[in-house]
Structure formats: C-alpha cells, structure tokens
Coordinates of C-alpha atoms in Angstrom, one line a residue:
X19 CA 8.9 -40.1 -0.4
X20 CA 11.3 -37.5 1.3
X21 CA 11.4 -35.3 -1.7
X22 CA 7.4 -35.1 -2.0
X23 CA 7.3 -34.2 2.2
X24 CA 9.2 -31.4 1.3
X25 CA 7.5 -29.8 -1.2
X26 CA 4.6 -30.4 0.5
X27 CA 5.9 -28.6 3.4
X28 CA 7.5 -26.1 0.9
X29 CA 3.4 -25.5 -1.2
X30 CA 2.2 -25.3 3.0
X31 CA 4.9 -22.4 3.6
X32 CA 3.9 -20.9 1.0
X33 CA 0.0 -20.7 1.1
X34 CA 0.5 -19.3 5.1
X35 CA 2.8 -16.4 3.8
X36 CA 0.6 -16.1 1.0
X37 CA -2.4 -15.9 3.8
X38 CA -0.6 -13.6 6.1
X39 CA 0.2 -11.4 3.7
X40 CA -3.8 -10.5 2.5
X41 CA -3.9 -10.6 6.1
X42 CA -1.6 -8.0 6.7
X43 CA -2.6 -6.2 3.5
X44 CA -6.4 -6.2 4.8
X45 CA -5.3 -4.3 8.3
X46 CA -3.5 -2.2 6.1
X47 CA -6.5 -1.5 4.4
X48 CA -8.3 -1.1 7.6
X49 CA -6.5 1.4 8.6
X50 CA -6.4 3.7 5.3
X51 CA -10.0 3.8 6.0
X52 CA -9.6 4.7 9.3
X53 CA -7.4 7.6 8.1
X54 CA -9.7 8.3 5.1
X55 CA -13.2 8.8 7.0
X56 CA -11.6 10.1 10.7
X57 CA -8.2 12.0 10.0
X58 CA -8.5 14.5 6.9
X59 CA -5.3 16.7 7.3
X60 CA -1.9 16.3 9.1
X61 CA -1.9 19.3 11.4
X62 CA -4.9 20.3 14.0
X63 CA -7.6 20.4 12.9
X64 CA -11.3 20.0 15.2
X65 CA -13.2 17.1 13.6
X66 CA -10.8 14.4 14.1
X67 CA -10.4 15.0 17.7
X68 CA -12.4 12.1 18.7
X69 CA -10.5 9.0 17.3
X70 CA -7.3 10.7 15.7
X71 CA -5.0 8.0 16.4
X72 CA -7.1 5.3 15.5
X73 CA -5.2 5.3 12.8
X74 CA -2.3 5.0 14.1
X75 CA -2.9 1.6 16.4
X76 CA -4.1 0.0 13.4
X77 CA -1.1 1.3 11.2
X78 CA 1.8 0.4 13.9
X79 CA -0.3 -3.0 14.7
X80 CA -0.4 -3.9 11.3
X81 CA 3.3 -3.2 10.9
X82 CA 4.3 -5.4 13.6
X83 CA 2.8 -8.3 12.1
X84 CA 4.4 -7.2 9.0
X85 CA 7.9 -7.2 9.8
X86 CA 7.4 -10.3 12.2
X87 CA 6.2 -12.6 9.7
X88 CA 9.0 -10.9 7.4
X89 CA 11.4 -11.9 9.9
X90 CA 10.4 -15.2 10.2
X91 CA 10.8 -15.8 6.9
X92 CA 13.8 -16.9 5.8
X93 CA 15.3 -14.2 3.0
X94 CA 18.9 -14.6 1.5
X95 CA 19.4 -11.2 0.3
X96 CA 17.0 -7.8 0.3
X97 CA 16.9 -5.7 -2.6
X98 CA 16.8 -1.7 -2.4
X99 CA 16.0 0.4 -5.3
X100 CA 17.1 4.0 -6.6
X101 CA 13.6 5.1 -5.2
X102 CA 13.9 3.3 -1.9
X103 CA 16.8 5.1 -1.1
X104 CA 15.5 7.9 -2.6
X105 CA 12.7 8.2 -0.2
X106 CA 14.8 7.5 2.5
X107 CA 16.5 9.9 2.1
X108 CA 13.7 12.8 1.6
X109 CA 12.7 11.1 5.5
X110 CA 16.2 11.5 6.8
X111 CA 15.1 15.2 5.2
X112 CA 12.3 15.8 7.1
X113 CA 14.5 14.5 10.5
X114 CA 17.7 16.6 9.9
X115 CA 15.3 19.9 9.7
X116 CA 14.1 19.7 13.2
X117 CA 17.4 18.9 14.7
X118 CA 17.6 22.1 16.1
X119 CA 14.3 22.0 18.4
X120 CA 16.0 19.8 20.1
X121 CA 13.3 19.9 23.2
X122 CA 9.5 19.5 23.9
X123 CA 8.6 21.0 19.9
X124 CA 11.2 18.0 18.5
X125 CA 7.7 16.2 17.7
X126 CA 5.1 18.8 16.5
X127 CA 1.4 17.5 15.3
X128 CA 2.3 17.7 11.4
X129 CA 5.5 15.6 12.4
X130 CA 4.4 13.0 14.2
X131 CA 1.5 12.4 11.2
X132 CA 3.9 12.0 9.0
X133 CA 6.2 9.7 10.8
X134 CA 3.3 7.5 11.5
X135 CA 2.5 7.0 7.6
X136 CA 6.6 6.6 6.8
X137 CA 6.1 2.7 7.9
X138 CA 3.9 2.6 4.7
X139 CA 6.2 2.1 2.2
X140 CA 8.6 -0.7 4.0
X141 CA 5.1 -2.4 4.7
X142 CA 4.2 -2.0 0.9
X143 CA 7.5 -3.5 -0.3
X144 CA 7.4 -6.2 1.7
X145 CA 3.7 -7.7 1.3
X146 CA 2.3 -6.3 -2.0
X147 CA 3.1 -8.8 -5.1
X148 CA 0.7 -9.6 -8.5
X149 CA -1.5 -11.4 -6.6
X150 CA -2.8 -9.2 -4.1
X151 CA -2.1 -5.9 -5.9
X152 CA -5.7 -6.4 -7.3
X153 CA -7.2 -6.3 -3.6
X154 CA -5.7 -2.6 -3.3
X155 CA -7.1 -1.9 -6.8
X156 CA -10.7 -2.6 -5.6
X157 CA -10.7 -1.5 -2.4
X158 CA -10.0 2.6 -3.9
X159 CA -12.7 1.8 -6.6
X160 CA -15.0 1.0 -3.4
X161 CA -13.6 4.2 -1.6
X162 CA -14.1 6.4 -5.1
X163 CA -17.8 4.6 -5.0
X164 CA -18.2 6.0 -1.3
X165 CA -16.9 9.1 -2.0
X166 CA -19.4 9.5 -5.1
X167 CA -22.0 8.5 -3.2
X168 CA -21.2 10.7 -0.3
X169 CA -21.0 13.9 -2.8
X170 CA -24.2 12.8 -4.5
X171 CA -26.1 13.1 -0.4
X172 CA -24.4 16.6 0.0
X173 CA -25.7 17.9 -3.4
X174 CA -29.5 17.0 -3.1
X175 CA -28.8 18.0 0.8
X176 CA -27.8 21.3 0.2
X177 CA -30.1 21.6 -3.1
X178 CA -33.7 21.1 -0.6
X179 CA -32.4 23.0 2.0
X180 CA -31.3 26.1 -0.2
X181 CA -31.9 25.6 -4.2
X182 CA -28.2 26.7 -4.6
X183 CA -25.5 24.3 -5.6
X184 CA -23.3 24.6 -2.4
X185 CA -19.1 23.7 -2.4
X186 CA -19.5 20.0 -2.0
X187 CA -16.4 18.1 0.6
X188 CA -16.8 14.7 0.9
X189 CA -15.5 12.5 3.5
X190 CA -12.3 13.9 3.7
X191 CA -13.8 17.7 4.7
X192 CA -12.6 20.0 1.9
X193 CA -13.7 20.1 -1.7
X194 CA -10.1 20.2 -3.1
X195 CA -8.7 18.0 -1.4
X196 CA -11.9 15.4 -1.9
X197 CA -11.2 16.1 -5.7
X198 CA -7.9 15.0 -5.7
X199 CA -8.7 12.0 -4.3
X200 CA -11.2 10.7 -7.2
X201 CA -8.0 11.9 -9.3
X202 CA -5.8 9.4 -7.8
X203 CA -8.3 7.0 -7.9
X204 CA -9.8 7.2 -11.5
X205 CA -6.5 5.7 -13.3
X206 CA -6.8 2.9 -10.8
X207 CA -10.8 2.3 -12.2
X208 CA -9.7 2.9 -15.3
X209 CA -7.1 -0.1 -15.2
X210 CA -10.0 -2.0 -13.9
X211 CA -12.0 -1.4 -16.5
X212 CA -9.4 -2.7 -19.1
X213 CA -8.1 -1.0 -22.1
X214 CA -11.1 -1.9 -24.9
X215 CA -13.8 -0.7 -22.4
X216 CA -13.2 2.8 -23.4
X217 CA -16.6 4.2 -23.2
X218 CA -16.5 3.0 -19.7
X219 CA -13.5 4.5 -19.0
X220 CA -15.2 8.0 -20.2
X221 CA -17.7 7.5 -18.0
X222 CA -15.7 7.6 -15.7
X223 CA -13.9 10.6 -16.5
X224 CA -16.5 12.3 -17.0
X225 CA -18.3 11.4 -13.5
X226 CA -15.1 12.6 -12.2
X227 CA -15.0 15.8 -13.7
X228 CA -19.0 16.7 -12.9
X229 CA -17.7 16.0 -9.7
X230 CA -15.1 18.2 -9.7
X231 CA -17.1 21.0 -11.4
X232 CA -19.1 21.4 -8.4
X233 CA -16.6 20.9 -5.6
X234 CA -15.1 24.0 -7.9
X235 CA -11.4 23.1 -7.8
X236 CA -9.1 24.7 -10.5
X237 CA -6.1 23.0 -9.4
X238 CA -8.0 19.1 -10.1
X239 CA -9.5 20.8 -13.6
X240 CA -5.6 21.1 -14.5
X241 CA -4.6 17.6 -13.0
X242 CA -7.5 15.9 -14.7
X243 CA -6.2 17.2 -17.9
X244 CA -2.8 15.9 -17.6
X245 CA -4.4 12.9 -16.6
X246 CA -6.5 13.0 -19.8
X247 CA -3.1 13.7 -22.1
X248 CA -1.4 10.6 -20.7
X249 CA -4.4 7.9 -20.6
X250 CA -4.6 8.5 -24.0
X251 CA -1.4 6.5 -24.8
X252 CA -2.6 3.5 -23.2
X253 CA -4.8 2.6 -25.8
X254 CA -2.8 0.5 -28.3
X255 CA -5.2 0.4 -31.1
X256 CA -4.9 3.0 -33.7
X257 CA -9.2 3.5 -34.3
X258 CA -9.5 2.6 -30.5
X259 CA -7.0 5.5 -29.9
X260 CA -8.5 7.8 -32.1
X261 CA -12.0 7.7 -31.3
X262 CA -11.0 8.5 -27.4
X263 CA -8.9 11.3 -29.0
X264 CA -12.2 13.3 -30.1
X265 CA -14.0 12.1 -27.1
X266 CA -10.6 13.5 -25.0
X267 CA -10.9 16.8 -27.0
X268 CA -14.3 17.5 -26.1
X269 CA -14.0 17.0 -22.9
X270 CA -10.7 19.4 -22.7
X271 CA -12.1 22.0 -24.4
X272 CA -15.3 21.6 -21.4
X273 CA -12.7 21.8 -19.0
X274 CA -10.9 24.9 -20.4
X275 CA -14.0 26.5 -20.2
X276 CA -14.6 25.5 -16.9
X277 CA -11.2 26.3 -15.8
X278 CA -11.5 30.4 -17.3
X279 CA -14.9 30.3 -15.6
X280 CA -13.8 29.7 -11.9
X281 CA -10.5 32.1 -12.6
X282 CA -13.2 34.9 -12.6
X283 CA -15.6 33.9 -10.4
X284 CA -13.0 33.1 -7.6
X285 CA -10.9 35.9 -8.5
X286 CA -10.2 36.5 -5.1
X287 CA -9.7 33.4 -3.8
X288 CA -6.7 33.2 -6.3
X289 CA -5.5 36.9 -5.7
X290 CA -4.9 35.4 -2.1
X291 CA -2.7 32.3 -3.3
X292 CA -0.7 34.7 -4.9
X293 CA 0.4 37.0 -2.0
X294 CA 1.1 33.7 -0.1
X295 CA 3.1 32.5 -2.5
X296 CA 4.9 36.1 -3.4
X297 CA 5.2 36.4 1.0
X298 CA 6.5 32.9 0.7
X299 CA 9.0 33.1 -1.8
X300 CA 10.5 36.4 -0.3
X301 CA 11.1 34.6 2.6
X302 CA 12.2 31.3 1.3
X303 CA 16.0 31.7 1.4
X304 CA 16.0 32.4 5.0
X305 CA 17.7 29.0 5.9
X306 CA 18.9 27.5 2.3
X307 CA 20.4 24.4 2.8
X308 CA 18.1 23.0 5.8
X309 CA 14.9 24.4 6.2
X310 CA 13.3 25.9 8.6
X311 CA 12.2 22.7 9.7
X312 CA 9.5 20.2 8.8
X313 CA 5.8 21.4 10.1
X314 CA 7.5 25.2 10.8
X315 CA 5.4 27.1 8.1
X316 CA 2.4 28.1 8.8
X317 CA 4.0 29.7 12.4
X318 CA 6.4 31.6 10.4
X319 CA 4.2 32.3 7.8
X320 CA 2.3 34.4 10.6
X321 CA 5.2 36.5 11.7
X322 CA 6.3 37.3 8.2
X323 CA 2.5 38.3 7.4
X324 CA 3.1 40.1 11.0
X325 CA 6.1 42.3 9.8
X326 CA 5.0 42.6 6.3
X327 CA 1.9 44.6 7.5
X328 CA 3.6 46.2 9.8
X329 CA 6.0 47.7 6.8
X330 CA 5.4 51.2 5.8
X331 CA 5.7 49.5 2.4
X332 CA 2.8 47.4 2.7
X333 CA -0.2 47.2 0.4
X334 CA -3.3 47.4 1.9
X335 CA -5.2 46.2 -1.2
X336 CA -4.3 43.2 0.4
X337 CA -5.5 43.0 3.3
X338 CA -8.5 41.7 2.1
X339 CA -6.7 38.1 1.0
X340 CA -4.9 38.0 4.1
X341 CA -5.4 34.8 6.6
X342 CA -3.8 32.4 8.6
X343 CA -2.9 29.5 5.8
X344 CA -1.9 26.1 7.4
X345 CA -0.2 25.1 3.8
X346 CA 1.9 27.4 1.0
X347 CA -0.4 26.0 -1.6
X348 CA 2.5 24.9 -3.3
X349 CA 4.0 21.4 -2.1
X350 CA 7.1 22.5 -4.0
X351 CA 7.6 26.2 -2.9
X352 CA 7.0 24.4 0.7
X353 CA 9.4 21.9 0.5
X354 CA 12.6 24.2 -0.1
X355 CA 11.7 26.3 2.9
X356 CA 10.9 23.6 5.6
X357 CA 13.3 21.1 3.9
X358 CA 15.8 23.4 1.9
X359 CA 17.8 22.6 -0.9
X360 CA 18.3 19.0 0.8
X361 CA 15.1 18.5 0.9
X362 CA 14.1 19.7 -2.3
X363 CA 16.6 17.8 -4.3
X364 CA 15.6 14.4 -2.7
X365 CA 11.6 15.2 -3.8
X366 CA 12.8 15.9 -7.3
X367 CA 15.1 13.0 -7.5
X368 CA 11.4 10.9 -6.6
X369 CA 9.9 12.7 -9.0
X370 CA 12.7 12.2 -12.3
X371 CA 12.6 7.9 -10.9
X372 CA 9.5 7.7 -11.3
X373 CA 9.2 9.7 -14.5
X374 CA 11.7 7.3 -15.6
X375 CA 10.7 4.2 -14.4
X376 CA 9.6 1.4 -16.4
X377 CA 7.2 -1.7 -16.1
X378 CA 8.5 -5.6 -16.3
X379 CA 5.8 -6.6 -18.2
X380 CA 2.3 -6.1 -19.6
X381 CA 0.6 -6.4 -17.0
X382 CA 2.5 -4.2 -14.3
X383 CA 0.5 -1.4 -12.9
X384 CA 3.7 1.0 -12.8
X385 CA 1.9 2.8 -15.9
X386 CA -1.3 3.7 -14.1
X387 CA 0.2 4.3 -10.6
X388 CA 2.5 7.4 -12.5
X389 CA -0.6 8.7 -14.8
X390 CA -1.8 9.2 -10.8
X391 CA 1.3 10.5 -9.3
X392 CA 1.7 12.9 -11.8
X393 CA -1.7 14.6 -11.4
X394 CA -0.8 14.4 -7.4
X395 CA 2.3 16.1 -8.7
X396 CA 0.5 18.7 -10.6
X397 CA -2.4 19.2 -8.0
X398 CA 0.7 20.1 -5.8
X399 CA 1.7 22.8 -7.2
X400 CA -1.7 24.6 -6.7
X401 CA -2.6 22.9 -3.0
X402 CA -1.5 20.7 -0.5
X403 CA -2.2 17.4 -1.0
X404 CA 0.7 16.2 0.9
X405 CA -0.9 17.7 4.0
X406 CA -3.8 15.4 3.9
X407 CA -3.2 12.0 5.6
X408 CA -5.6 9.9 3.2
X409 CA -4.0 11.5 -0.2
X410 CA -0.4 11.4 1.7
X411 CA -1.4 7.7 2.5
X412 CA -2.1 6.4 -0.8
X413 CA 0.9 8.6 -2.2
X414 CA 3.4 6.5 -1.0
X415 CA 1.8 3.0 -1.4
X416 CA 1.7 4.3 -5.1
X417 CA 5.3 5.2 -4.5
X418 CA 6.9 1.8 -3.2
X419 CA 4.0 0.1 -5.4
X420 CA 6.3 1.6 -8.6
X421 CA 9.2 0.6 -7.2
X422 CA 8.4 -3.0 -6.4
X423 CA 6.6 -3.1 -9.9
X424 CA 9.0 -1.0 -11.8
X425 CA 12.0 -2.4 -13.8
X426 CA 15.3 -1.7 -12.3
X427 CA 18.9 -2.4 -13.9
X428 CA 20.4 -1.0 -10.7
X429 CA 19.9 -2.3 -7.3
X430 CA 21.5 -2.5 -3.4
X431 CA 21.6 -5.8 -2.0
X432 CA 21.4 -6.5 1.3
X433 CA 22.2 -9.8 3.3
X434 CA 19.0 -11.4 4.5
X435 CA 21.0 -11.3 8.6
X436 CA 21.4 -7.5 8.2
X437 CA 18.3 -6.9 6.5
X438 CA 16.1 -9.1 9.4
X439 CA 18.4 -6.9 12.0
X440 CA 17.3 -3.7 10.6
X441 CA 13.9 -4.8 10.7
X442 CA 13.6 -5.9 14.4
X443 CA 15.0 -2.5 14.8
X444 CA 11.6 -1.6 13.1
X445 CA 9.4 -3.7 14.9
X446 CA 10.0 -2.4 18.4
X447 CA 9.6 0.9 16.7
X448 CA 6.6 0.0 15.8
X449 CA 5.5 -1.7 19.2
X450 CA 6.5 1.3 20.9
X451 CA 3.7 3.3 18.4
X452 CA 1.1 1.1 19.2
X453 CA 1.4 1.8 23.5
X454 CA 2.0 5.8 22.3
X455 CA -0.5 5.5 19.8
X456 CA -3.0 4.0 23.0
X457 CA -1.8 6.6 24.8
X458 CA -2.4 9.3 22.9
X459 CA -6.3 8.0 22.0
X460 CA -7.0 8.2 25.9
X461 CA -5.2 11.9 25.9
X462 CA -7.7 12.6 23.2
X463 CA -11.0 10.8 25.5
X464 CA -10.1 13.0 28.5
X465 CA -9.7 16.1 26.0
X466 CA -13.1 15.5 24.9
X467 CA -14.3 14.5 28.4
X468 CA -13.3 18.1 29.6
X469 CA -15.0 19.8 26.8
X470 CA -18.4 18.3 27.2
X471 CA -18.1 19.2 31.1
X472 CA -16.4 22.6 31.3
X473 CA -19.6 24.4 30.5
X474 CA -21.4 22.8 34.0
X475 CA -18.2 22.2 35.3
X476 CA -15.0 24.4 35.4
X477 CA -12.7 23.1 38.2
X478 CA -13.6 19.8 37.3
X479 CA -12.5 20.2 33.6
X480 CA -9.5 22.2 34.7
X481 CA -8.1 18.9 36.4
X482 CA -9.1 17.1 33.0
X483 CA -6.9 18.8 30.9
X484 CA -4.3 19.0 33.6
X485 CA -4.3 15.3 33.2
X486 CA -4.2 15.2 29.2
X487 CA -1.4 17.7 29.4
X488 CA 1.8 15.2 29.6
X489 CA 0.4 13.5 26.9
X490 CA -1.2 16.2 24.5
X491 CA 1.7 18.9 25.3
X492 CA 2.5 19.1 21.6
X493 CA -0.4 19.5 20.8
X494 CA -1.2 23.7 19.5
X495 CA -5.2 23.1 19.6
X496 CA -5.0 21.1 23.0
X497 CA -3.2 23.7 24.9
X498 CA -5.7 26.1 23.6
X499 CA -8.8 25.1 24.8
X500 CA -6.3 24.3 28.2
X501 CA -5.6 27.9 28.4
X502 CA -8.7 29.1 27.3
X503 CA -10.1 26.9 30.0
X504 CA -7.5 28.1 32.3
X505 CA -8.2 32.3 31.5
X506 CA -12.4 31.2 32.7
X507 CA -11.0 30.1 35.8
X508 CA -9.1 33.0 36.9
X509 CA -5.9 31.4 36.7
X510 CA -4.4 33.7 34.5
X511 CA -0.6 33.0 35.1
X512 CA -0.8 30.0 33.8
X513 CA -2.7 30.4 31.4
X514 CA 0.0 32.9 29.6
X515 CA 2.3 29.8 30.0
X516 CA 0.0 27.8 28.0
X517 CA -1.0 29.7 25.6
X518 CA 2.7 30.8 25.2
X519 CA 3.2 27.3 23.7
X520 CA -0.1 26.9 21.4
X521 CA 1.2 30.1 20.1
X522 CA 4.1 28.5 18.9
X523 CA 2.3 25.7 17.4
X524 CA -0.8 27.1 16.1
X525 CA -0.8 29.6 13.2
X526 CA -4.1 31.9 14.6
X527 CA -5.1 34.8 16.8
X528 CA -6.8 33.1 19.4
X529 CA -4.2 31.9 22.0
X530 CA -2.6 36.2 21.5
X531 CA -5.9 37.3 21.9
X532 CA -6.7 35.3 25.0
X533 CA -2.7 36.0 26.3
X534 CA -3.7 39.6 25.9
X535 CA -7.2 39.4 27.9
X536 CA -5.0 37.3 30.8
X537 CA -2.6 40.4 31.0
X538 CA -5.6 42.5 31.1
X539 CA -7.3 40.9 34.1
X540 CA -3.8 41.1 35.6
X541 CA -3.8 44.4 35.8
X542 CA -0.7 44.8 32.5
X543 CA -2.6 46.9 30.2
X544 CA 0.6 47.7 27.7
X545 CA 1.5 44.3 27.7
X546 CA -1.8 43.1 26.5
X547 CA -2.2 46.7 24.2
X548 CA 0.8 44.7 22.7
X549 CA -0.4 41.6 21.9
X550 CA -3.8 42.9 20.3
X551 CA -2.0 44.7 18.6
X552 CA -0.1 41.6 17.1
X553 CA -3.7 40.1 16.7
X554 CA -4.6 42.7 14.7
X555 CA -2.0 43.2 12.2
X556 CA -1.8 39.4 11.9
X557 CA -5.1 39.2 9.7
X558 CA -5.8 43.0 9.6
X559 CA -8.9 42.1 8.2
X560 CA -10.3 40.1 11.3
X561 CA -12.6 42.6 13.8
X562 CA -12.3 40.8 17.3
X563 CA -8.8 42.1 17.6
X564 CA -10.3 45.4 17.0
X565 CA -13.0 45.2 18.9
X566 CA -10.8 44.0 21.5
X567 CA -8.2 46.8 21.6
X568 CA -11.2 49.5 20.9
X569 CA -12.2 48.1 24.7
X570 CA -8.7 48.4 25.8
X571 CA -8.7 51.9 24.6
X572 CA -11.3 52.8 26.4
X573 CA -10.6 51.2 29.9
X574 CA -7.7 53.1 29.5
X575 CA -9.5 56.7 28.2
X576 CA -7.3 56.5 25.2
X577 CA -10.1 58.7 23.2
X578 CA -7.8 59.5 20.1
X579 CA -6.7 56.0 19.6
X580 CA -10.2 55.0 20.0
X581 CA -11.8 57.1 17.4
X582 CA -9.3 56.2 15.2
X583 CA -10.3 52.4 15.9
X584 CA -13.3 53.4 15.3
X585 CA -13.3 54.6 11.9
X586 CA -11.2 51.7 11.0
X587 CA -13.8 49.0 11.7
X588 CA -16.5 51.0 10.0
X589 CA -14.8 51.8 6.9
X590 CA -13.2 48.0 6.7
X591 CA -16.5 46.7 7.5
X592 CA -16.4 42.7 7.5
X593 CA -14.6 40.1 5.1
X594 CA -16.9 37.6 5.9
X595 CA -20.6 38.9 7.1
X596 CA -21.4 37.0 10.4
X597 CA -23.6 37.9 13.9
X598 CA -20.4 38.6 15.6
X599 CA -18.7 41.5 13.5
X600 CA -22.4 42.4 12.8
X601 CA -22.4 43.0 16.9
X602 CA -18.2 44.6 16.8
X603 CA -19.3 47.0 13.9
X604 CA -22.6 48.2 15.6
X605 CA -20.6 48.6 18.8
X606 CA -17.7 50.3 16.9
X607 CA -21.1 52.7 15.9
X608 CA -21.8 53.5 19.3
X609 CA -18.7 54.1 20.8
X610 CA -18.1 56.6 17.2
X611 CA -21.1 58.5 18.0
X612 CA -20.6 58.6 22.1
X613 CA -16.8 60.2 22.0
X614 CA -17.5 62.6 19.4

C-alpha cells in the first residue's frame, strides 16, 4: 500500500511538472508573438515605440516562472553540452566588448534588447522535451500562415491601389526579414507534413518561393536554394528522392533565373552593400581582439563614412549609394568588427557544433533545426537577421533545442545544489528585469503622450519629456525627440547637450542638424557651419543639410560658397524624389538667379 501511494504521489508530481512546463512554454510563445508583431528590430525604430517592452515583461515573467519551477524540483545533476558553453561564451564576449563604455552608455538600446532575449536559451533547455516540442512547431506553423495571409492582404491592397507589385513587408515591416522568417519556418512545416507527403512539401516550398519573389529578396533566394539542397536528403526511399530531386531541380533553375534578374534590376542596392562591405572591412582591424563594442557599428560607420567623403581619395560615384545603415549587411563581418576575434571565434564555434550535431533518435528534430539554421547563416552573409528580434529569438530557441535533442558524447555535470544556486541568481535578475521593463513601458507611454501633445502644448510636452528622460536616457531616438522639443521651446543650450548624447547613440544626421540650428540661433555661426558641413559629408546625397548650409551662407553674406553650393545642389539632384527635395532644389535655383 505504501509503495502504491508513493508511486501515485510521484505520478502526480510528474503531471504537475509537465503541466507547469506546458504553461511556461505557452507563456513563452505568447511573448514571441508579441515580439513578432510589435518589435521588428534590436535597434531604435519608430514603429515599436508603443509597446516595445511588453515582450520584455512577458519574457521576464516567463523566466521567473520557469526558474522557480526548476528550483522547486529536486534534480541531482545539471548537464551542460559544448553548445551551451559556446553560447555562454558568445554572450560573455558581448558583455566584455562593452567594458570600455563603463558609464551611462554601457547599455544601449541594441545591447538591452539582446540581453533580454538571452534567457530564452536557458528557459528552452529547462522546459523543452519530446512531449511539448510539438507545441512550438505548431505555433511556428501558425505564424507562417499568418505571415502568408498578411502578404496576400498587402498584395491585394497594393494591386488595387497602384496596379503595381510593391515591395511586401509582412508583420516584420521589412521585406527581406519577412522572407527570412518564412525560410526559417519552412523546414519545420516540412517536418510536420512528414517525409512521405512530398507533394505537400513542394507546395509549401513553392509558396515560400513565390512570396520571396514578390518581396524581391536576393539573400532569401540563396538561402532557399540551400534549404532545397539539404532537404533532399530527408527522403529515404530512392524513388521518392528521385521524384523530389526533379522537382527540386526545376525550382532551383527558377530561383537562379529570378536571382540573376533581381541583381540586374536592383543593381544600385547591390552596389550600395558592396560599398558598405568595403568601408567596413577597411576599418575591421581597428580593435581586432575585443572589437569596438556590441551594438556600436552604426555610429562608427557614420564616422568612417564621414572621413571617407572628406578624404581626397573618395570615389564620387559612391555618393549615390551612401547612407547610414544600422547594420553591415554581413553578420559575420559585423561580429568581428564589434566583438573582435574573441566573439568571432565563439560564433564560428557555435556554427561548427551545430553542423556536428547528431540526432539521438529518428524522431529527433535536430536535422530540421539544422536546415533552418543553415538557411539563417546563408542569409546573414548578405543581410542582418541577427538584428531582428523575432528571427534572433527563434534562432536562439533552435540552438537550445539542438543542444537538448542532439547526441552529445561529452557533457559537463554540475551538482544540483550548485545549479539551483545559479538558477536563483537568474530568478532575481529576471525579477529585476520585470520591474525594469515595467518602468520602461511607463516611460515610453509618457514619451508617446509628449509626442501627441507637443503640437498643441509645447511646454507641457517638454515636461513630459523631462519626466521620461531618466528611464530613456540611453535611447537615441527618444533623445532626438526630446532635443527637438527643447529646440522648439527655445532652450538651445539644453538642446545641444541632449542632441550630443543622441548623436552618440543614433546613426542619423538629424541630431547634428538640430544642434547646428541651435548654435545658429545662439549666434555661433562658425560652430553651426561646422556641424552642417559634418552632416552634409555624412550623407552627401541628402539635400536637407545643403539647404540649411545654403541659408547659413546667405545669412553670413558668403556669396561665393552660396553660389558653389547652389550649383552642387542643382547638379546632383535628389536621390529619392520628395516634396521637400523639390522645394530645396527650387530654393537653390531661385537663389542662384539672385546671386548672378
């Protein structure tokens, strides 16, 4: 009787643990949905101002719940795989790369979002198993269907309004990243369909191919070709593999044709990325061991591009392609620039361990996850998927799942008491993250209120900005809005200080231009001219800095420089036609007539 009661108690505990694991996984997936639909990027982006840290609250609460459940469960040992250690080393490299910023700028927007996502790895390692991995896959499949539905809706809207196929962006707000998200999920749907339903798999691949074609993503087409090559080996039957191979070959020919066509049609885009790679590679060895700091590429690139166009060796043809990108369009190169050799070694080690991973059984999802991550790696060589919150989050999940379901001959065992001690530290960190995320959400709500009221009540908006400042002082986009509000309230000295901080965080000429205008209002025309010139050479194709500098020359009665600048503006034209650009050019033409 005693034995039966013990077994009954043990079975109840097992049921409780499984139920709580499913609950934690469901909460985790809910936070992923919040990421997918509200948070496109790691860096500053206006679209996600509203509820950006809602995902962080959900995620931190989920980590707290999962860790608490694990601490309350008696476990003798915790095992760490090589992949676990490599991932921890990569995160450590990101932390160490920012030691030089041991002040208010140690945690910037990109770093904050990345470290919010890192606990996902630990959580998946704790809760994922053969019983609940299916939940994750079906949620991914549901997100795929939602994304395809969204693209069809966008296509129908754009067709009826313009009768042209416009670039589709999906829920991620970016056509390339949306295409990569579909690629990441496509092998998972293929696994759900099964090996023997190759026609259904081909339909899914064809659907993904059509979506990628409409989004005009060249990098996604290359990644799709890689998926097709790897997925062919999933079919064991020779006849089935042969039939699938013929269909694959036809798809690959179509993909190659489309890829060549897109290269020709989007030539300027390709040349722009080549220019970014050349300039980035030229400065890649500035700090070869620990890098320039995680998340620091955008601001350093702005300085590199400014120096390039100020040098006499600058190729004027590159002016047409120059911009201020948030990313290098090559994640491997950007990792080396930001994290140095230490971070690149950890990243390559993770790639190697993923390639070497072997499934524990035939039912293991390791191969499917490897195909998805391989497509992600190919895509990352030409784009920036690791700076997309949804794609990065699912990439971390797939890594943790491979570590869980992969066959590992060597593991590091940690005694349960020490493991629970480390988990307790994670629990308290996550509890702090919940409070921090809540404060950030409240500050962002205050920020939005300031944006709504500033048109009608400038001083009231300024008070709201001041209230949100302590919590958002490392957000470059917020600092830009705050600085602009100070400018329109004629607080020019304070405006210059806030915009200087914004310029350290935000790759944009806007903080520089408003700071220059503030100096001009204070009568310091030399400093204003210097900043206008800096903004002009950061992106030489932009007309706004030239227009403001032209007005300054007219104020200083510097007719020689004003004439030369008018000729430059009229000769260069505008890169992207706009109402403001036409007004700037018209002003330059009228000014040139008056000067002559």
